[in-house]
Amino acid sequence: MSYVIPPTNTEYDIRVCEGCHGYESLHNIAIDSDTGCLFGDPGCEVVIGGEAAGFSHVGNSDDCWGCHQYVRASASVSGPATPYIGGTDVLSATAGTDTTVTLTGYALTNLNLEDSYKWTSEITLTAADGSTVTLTPDSISSNQLTVTVPGTTAPGTYALRAVKGTYAKSNPVVIAVVPDIVITNVNCDRKKGVLSVGGSGFGEKPAGTDGYINVKVNGQTVKITFWSDTRITASVSSCPGNAAVTVNALMGSTTTGNSSGKPPKPCNGKKC
């Protein structure tokens, strides 16, 4: 059973199958030649990835032509195998801090058939607007690599891929670079009953998110009247001087003031 890739102008189109399938399984889809049965015979069944390794490119050359017949004579069939990312130990990084990411998978590196050249992956980070940054791995093997996402990376969501050459690109892994949440000042207008919190990284507060995007004073949720990335205001009945003010934002939380968990001192008259 073979499939023909239509000819195009790209000499490495032989690799398009590897966009979804690892080269190990592509080279292991023929019935074991030592079983004596042929595809289509009663009782003969191909188990993808379950056949004995090495037989797909041995025996009937139809197995080879299904993928290789339209490759240009000048194009090496042992070019960059498409890498695959199976896992990552990091799904988010904090802006302003370098973050080391470890990726596992296969075909992150590969040798050509003559073992004379080693293809290695680089890492690309593609932002939502399509802009791409290329990173060089800190270390790499065929099934694991580590790469550092620099702290200068702007907050946002990125598609991370392992890439060899121009066409051999892995499946994407999504990593979010989140802003560091910082409270720089807390002020309270006691007469108006307005608490104002200044800082950065608060992000947005969509409607209906009071249960988890909010501000708490000594553990009690207060009513938000305004929310922006750098400033929050809320209605309060009192402003204890030693209160612990917590901002629970979309990308994390931070607390300033009395973070020991002790109750605030009584609020009496002008001391409120």
Short mmCIF file of C-alpha atoms in Angstrom, two decimals:
data_model
loop_
_atom_site.label_atom_id
_atom_site.label_comp_id
_atom_site.label_asym_id
_atom_site.label_seq_id
_atom_site.Cartn_x
_atom_site.Cartn_y
_atom_site.Cartn_z
CA MET A 1 0.00 0.00 0.00
CA SER A 2 1.58 3.26 -1.07
CA TYR A 3 0.60 6.89 -1.36
CA VAL A 4 1.92 9.27 -4.01
CA ILE A 5 2.89 12.84 -3.17
CA PRO A 6 2.18 15.10 -6.17
CA PRO A 7 5.27 16.86 -7.52
CA THR A 8 5.81 20.50 -6.56
CA ASN A 9 8.65 22.96 -6.78
CA THR A 10 9.93 22.22 -3.30
CA GLU A 11 12.73 19.68 -3.29
CA TYR A 12 12.10 18.65 0.31
CA ASP A 13 8.39 17.92 -0.08
CA ILE A 14 9.35 14.36 0.77
CA ARG A 15 9.11 15.59 4.37
CA VAL A 16 5.45 16.64 4.30
CA CYS A 17 4.31 13.27 5.69
CA GLU A 18 6.52 13.91 8.70
CA GLY A 19 4.43 16.96 9.49
CA CYS A 20 2.03 14.51 11.16
CA HIS A 21 3.93 11.21 11.31
CA GLY A 22 7.30 10.48 12.86
CA TYR A 23 9.86 8.98 10.48
CA GLU A 24 10.13 5.92 12.73
CA SER A 25 6.49 5.01 12.07
CA LEU A 26 6.65 5.93 8.38
CA HIS A 27 9.45 3.40 7.98
CA ASN A 28 7.50 0.78 9.88
CA ILE A 29 4.17 0.48 8.05
CA ALA A 30 4.78 -2.60 5.88
CA ILE A 31 3.83 -6.12 6.89
CA ASP A 32 6.79 -7.97 8.38
CA SER A 33 8.57 -9.60 5.45
CA ASP A 34 9.42 -12.63 7.61
CA THR A 35 5.72 -13.53 8.02
CA GLY A 36 5.39 -14.60 4.38
CA CYS A 37 2.04 -12.87 3.87
CA LEU A 38 1.34 -9.96 1.53
CA PHE A 39 -0.96 -7.01 1.99
CA GLY A 40 -4.48 -7.98 0.97
CA ASP A 41 -4.04 -11.66 1.79
CA PRO A 42 -6.64 -13.11 4.16
CA GLY A 43 -5.42 -12.79 7.71
CA CYS A 44 -2.70 -10.25 6.87
CA GLU A 45 -3.16 -6.99 8.72
CA VAL A 46 -0.88 -3.97 9.05
CA VAL A 47 -0.60 -2.64 12.59
CA ILE A 48 0.77 0.89 12.28
CA GLY A 49 3.86 1.14 14.44
CA GLY A 50 3.47 -2.48 15.44
CA GLU A 51 5.34 -4.19 12.62
CA ALA A 52 8.91 -5.38 12.97
CA ALA A 53 11.30 -2.50 12.38
CA GLY A 54 13.27 -2.26 9.15
CA PHE A 55 11.06 -4.09 6.66
CA SER A 56 9.32 -1.15 5.04
CA HIS A 57 12.35 -0.26 2.97
CA VAL A 58 13.34 -3.84 2.27
CA GLY A 59 11.67 -6.01 -0.35
CA ASN A 60 9.08 -4.59 -2.72
CA SER A 61 10.29 -1.18 -3.91
CA ASP A 62 6.67 0.02 -4.05
CA ASP A 63 7.05 0.70 -0.35
CA CYS A 64 9.75 3.25 -1.14
CA TRP A 65 8.17 4.87 -4.19
CA GLY A 66 5.02 5.71 -2.29
CA CYS A 67 6.90 8.55 -0.61
CA HIS A 68 10.17 8.92 -2.50
CA GLN A 69 9.38 8.72 -6.21
CA TYR A 70 8.96 12.46 -6.77
CA VAL A 71 12.06 13.62 -4.92
CA ARG A 72 14.49 15.47 -7.16
CA ALA A 73 17.62 13.54 -7.95
CA SER A 74 19.69 16.32 -6.37
CA ALA A 75 17.78 16.27 -3.08
CA SER A 76 19.10 14.03 -0.35
CA VAL A 77 16.49 11.64 1.05
CA SER A 78 18.37 11.82 4.33
CA GLY A 79 17.71 15.49 4.98
CA PRO A 80 16.27 17.01 8.16
CA ALA A 81 13.69 14.70 9.72
CA THR A 82 10.70 16.61 11.05
CA PRO A 83 11.03 16.92 14.84
CA TYR A 84 8.18 16.15 17.21
CA ILE A 85 7.59 17.73 20.64
CA GLY A 86 5.84 15.39 23.05
CA GLY A 87 6.09 17.39 26.26
CA THR A 88 7.35 20.48 28.06
CA ASP A 89 8.05 21.15 31.72
CA VAL A 90 6.99 24.80 31.43
CA LEU A 91 3.72 26.24 30.14
CA SER A 92 4.25 29.82 31.30
CA ALA A 93 7.14 32.18 31.87
CA THR A 94 7.28 35.49 33.73
CA ALA A 95 8.24 38.56 31.73
CA GLY A 96 11.45 40.13 32.98
CA THR A 97 12.94 36.80 34.08
CA ASP A 98 14.87 34.30 31.96
CA THR A 99 13.05 30.95 31.96
CA THR A 100 14.63 27.60 31.07
CA VAL A 101 12.29 25.27 29.19
CA THR A 102 12.93 21.53 28.75
CA LEU A 103 11.28 19.87 25.76
CA THR A 104 11.04 16.13 25.14
CA GLY A 105 10.15 14.37 21.90
CA TYR A 106 11.99 12.71 19.07
CA ALA A 107 13.96 13.61 15.91
CA LEU A 108 15.14 16.81 17.61
CA THR A 109 18.44 15.87 15.96
CA ASN A 110 19.18 13.37 13.18
CA LEU A 111 22.10 12.16 11.08
CA ASN A 112 21.97 11.74 7.33
CA LEU A 113 22.27 8.23 5.89
CA GLU A 114 26.03 8.57 5.53
CA ASP A 115 26.42 9.82 9.14
CA SER A 116 28.38 12.72 7.69
CA TYR A 117 26.06 15.53 8.77
CA LYS A 118 23.96 16.11 11.88
CA TRP A 119 20.77 18.11 11.65
CA THR A 120 19.90 19.94 14.88
CA SER A 121 16.80 21.88 15.81
CA GLU A 122 16.50 25.55 16.63
CA ILE A 123 13.51 26.92 18.53
CA THR A 124 11.10 29.49 17.16
CA LEU A 125 8.65 31.54 19.21
CA THR A 126 5.79 32.87 17.09
CA ALA A 127 3.60 35.58 18.57
CA ALA A 128 -0.09 36.12 17.86
CA ASP A 129 0.78 38.81 15.31
CA GLY A 130 2.95 36.36 13.35
CA SER A 131 6.31 37.79 14.38
CA THR A 132 8.93 35.14 15.13
CA VAL A 133 12.04 34.97 17.28
CA THR A 134 14.60 32.19 16.82
CA LEU A 135 16.41 30.77 19.87
CA THR A 136 19.42 28.45 20.03
CA PRO A 137 19.03 25.51 22.46
CA ASP A 138 21.29 25.47 25.52
CA SER A 139 21.63 21.70 25.12
CA ILE A 140 20.15 19.17 22.72
CA SER A 141 19.93 15.45 22.01
CA SER A 142 17.70 13.44 19.73
CA ASN A 143 14.89 13.26 22.30
CA GLN A 144 15.39 16.25 24.63
CA LEU A 145 16.51 19.84 24.52
CA THR A 146 16.63 22.83 26.84
CA VAL A 147 16.20 26.42 25.71
CA THR A 148 16.07 29.74 27.56
CA VAL A 149 13.14 32.07 26.92
CA PRO A 150 14.70 35.50 27.57
CA GLY A 151 13.15 37.84 30.11
CA THR A 152 12.96 40.52 27.42
CA THR A 153 10.18 38.55 25.68
CA ALA A 154 7.00 40.63 25.65
CA PRO A 155 3.96 39.28 27.52
CA GLY A 156 1.68 37.23 25.28
CA THR A 157 0.96 33.75 23.99
CA TYR A 158 3.56 32.07 21.78
CA ALA A 159 3.66 28.98 19.60
CA LEU A 160 6.96 27.24 20.27
CA ARG A 161 8.35 24.90 17.59
CA ALA A 162 11.53 22.93 16.95
CA VAL A 163 12.76 23.71 13.44
CA LYS A 164 15.43 22.24 11.18
CA GLY A 165 16.30 24.09 8.01
CA THR A 166 13.35 25.71 6.24
CA TYR A 167 10.65 23.07 6.04
CA ALA A 168 11.12 20.59 8.91
CA LYS A 169 8.96 22.15 11.62
CA SER A 170 7.55 20.38 14.65
CA ASN A 171 4.07 20.54 16.09
CA PRO A 172 3.55 23.70 18.18
CA VAL A 173 3.58 23.90 21.97
CA VAL A 174 1.83 26.95 23.41
CA ILE A 175 3.70 28.91 26.08
CA ALA A 176 2.36 32.03 27.77
CA VAL A 177 4.71 34.83 28.82
CA VAL A 178 2.88 36.56 31.67
CA PRO A 179 3.63 39.94 33.20
CA ASP A 180 5.05 40.13 36.70
CA ILE A 181 2.30 41.39 39.02
CA VAL A 182 3.60 44.21 41.24
CA ILE A 183 1.86 46.47 43.75
CA THR A 184 3.77 49.75 44.05
CA ASN A 185 1.39 51.77 46.24
CA VAL A 186 -1.87 51.49 48.16
CA ASN A 187 -3.86 54.58 49.13
CA CYS A 188 -7.20 55.00 50.85
CA ASP A 189 -9.54 57.99 50.89
CA ARG A 190 -11.28 57.37 54.18
CA LYS A 191 -13.91 60.05 53.66
CA LYS A 192 -14.99 58.70 50.30
CA GLY A 193 -14.35 55.06 51.19
CA VAL A 194 -12.18 54.49 48.12
CA LEU A 195 -9.18 52.17 48.04
CA SER A 196 -6.68 52.80 45.23
CA VAL A 197 -4.02 50.24 44.29
CA GLY A 198 -1.23 51.16 41.86
CA GLY A 199 1.24 48.85 40.16
CA SER A 200 1.68 46.83 36.98
CA GLY A 201 0.71 43.53 35.43
CA PHE A 202 -2.89 43.56 36.67
CA GLY A 203 -4.11 42.80 33.14
CA GLU A 204 -7.80 42.88 32.29
CA LYS A 205 -10.87 42.00 34.32
CA PRO A 206 -13.66 40.62 32.13
CA ALA A 207 -17.23 40.76 33.38
CA GLY A 208 -18.32 37.87 35.57
CA THR A 209 -14.87 37.14 37.01
CA ASP A 210 -15.38 38.50 40.54
CA GLY A 211 -14.89 35.05 42.00
CA TYR A 212 -11.22 34.81 41.00
CA ILE A 213 -10.13 38.20 39.61
CA ASN A 214 -10.55 40.56 42.54
CA VAL A 215 -9.00 42.55 45.36
CA LYS A 216 -9.09 41.40 48.96
CA VAL A 217 -8.41 43.41 52.11
CA ASN A 218 -7.44 41.16 55.00
CA GLY A 219 -8.99 38.26 53.13
CA GLN A 220 -12.32 39.99 52.46
CA THR A 221 -13.30 40.69 48.84
CA VAL A 222 -14.04 44.35 48.14
CA LYS A 223 -16.23 45.85 45.40
CA ILE A 224 -14.21 46.86 42.32
CA THR A 225 -15.13 50.22 40.76
CA PHE A 226 -12.27 50.48 38.25
CA TRP A 227 -9.66 48.06 36.88
CA SER A 228 -6.77 48.62 34.47
CA ASP A 229 -3.33 47.11 33.98
CA THR A 230 -1.74 49.71 36.31
CA ARG A 231 -4.50 50.92 38.63
CA ILE A 232 -7.45 49.48 40.56
CA THR A 233 -10.02 51.28 42.70
CA ALA A 234 -12.54 49.71 45.06
CA SER A 235 -15.25 50.72 47.51
CA VAL A 236 -14.35 50.00 51.16
CA SER A 237 -16.06 50.64 54.47
CA SER A 238 -12.77 51.22 56.30
CA CYS A 239 -9.05 51.41 55.67
CA PRO A 240 -7.05 49.70 58.41
CA GLY A 241 -3.49 51.00 58.28
CA ASN A 242 -1.92 47.56 58.56
CA ALA A 243 -4.29 45.81 56.15
CA ALA A 244 -3.05 43.09 53.81
CA VAL A 245 -4.13 44.04 50.27
CA THR A 246 -4.15 41.19 47.75
CA VAL A 247 -4.62 41.59 44.01
CA ASN A 248 -5.80 38.38 42.34
CA ALA A 249 -5.22 39.04 38.64
CA LEU A 250 -5.69 36.89 35.57
CA MET A 251 -2.03 35.88 35.51
CA GLY A 252 -1.38 35.49 39.23
CA SER A 253 -1.62 37.12 42.64
CA THR A 254 0.42 39.39 44.87
CA THR A 255 -0.03 40.83 48.37
CA THR A 256 1.28 43.90 50.13
CA GLY A 257 0.93 45.13 53.72
CA ASN A 258 0.08 42.83 56.62
CA SER A 259 0.58 39.42 55.04
CA SER A 260 0.94 37.56 58.35
CA GLY A 261 -2.74 36.68 58.51
CA LYS A 262 -3.26 38.60 61.77
CA PRO A 263 -6.55 40.50 62.04
CA PRO A 264 -6.39 44.28 61.61
CA LYS A 265 -6.42 46.57 64.59
CA PRO A 266 -9.82 47.98 65.58
CA CYS A 267 -10.95 50.94 63.53
CA ASN A 268 -12.15 53.80 65.77
CA GLY A 269 -12.98 57.33 64.76
CA LYS A 270 -10.16 59.25 63.11
CA LYS A 271 -7.88 56.22 63.25
CA CYS A 272 -9.98 54.52 60.56
#
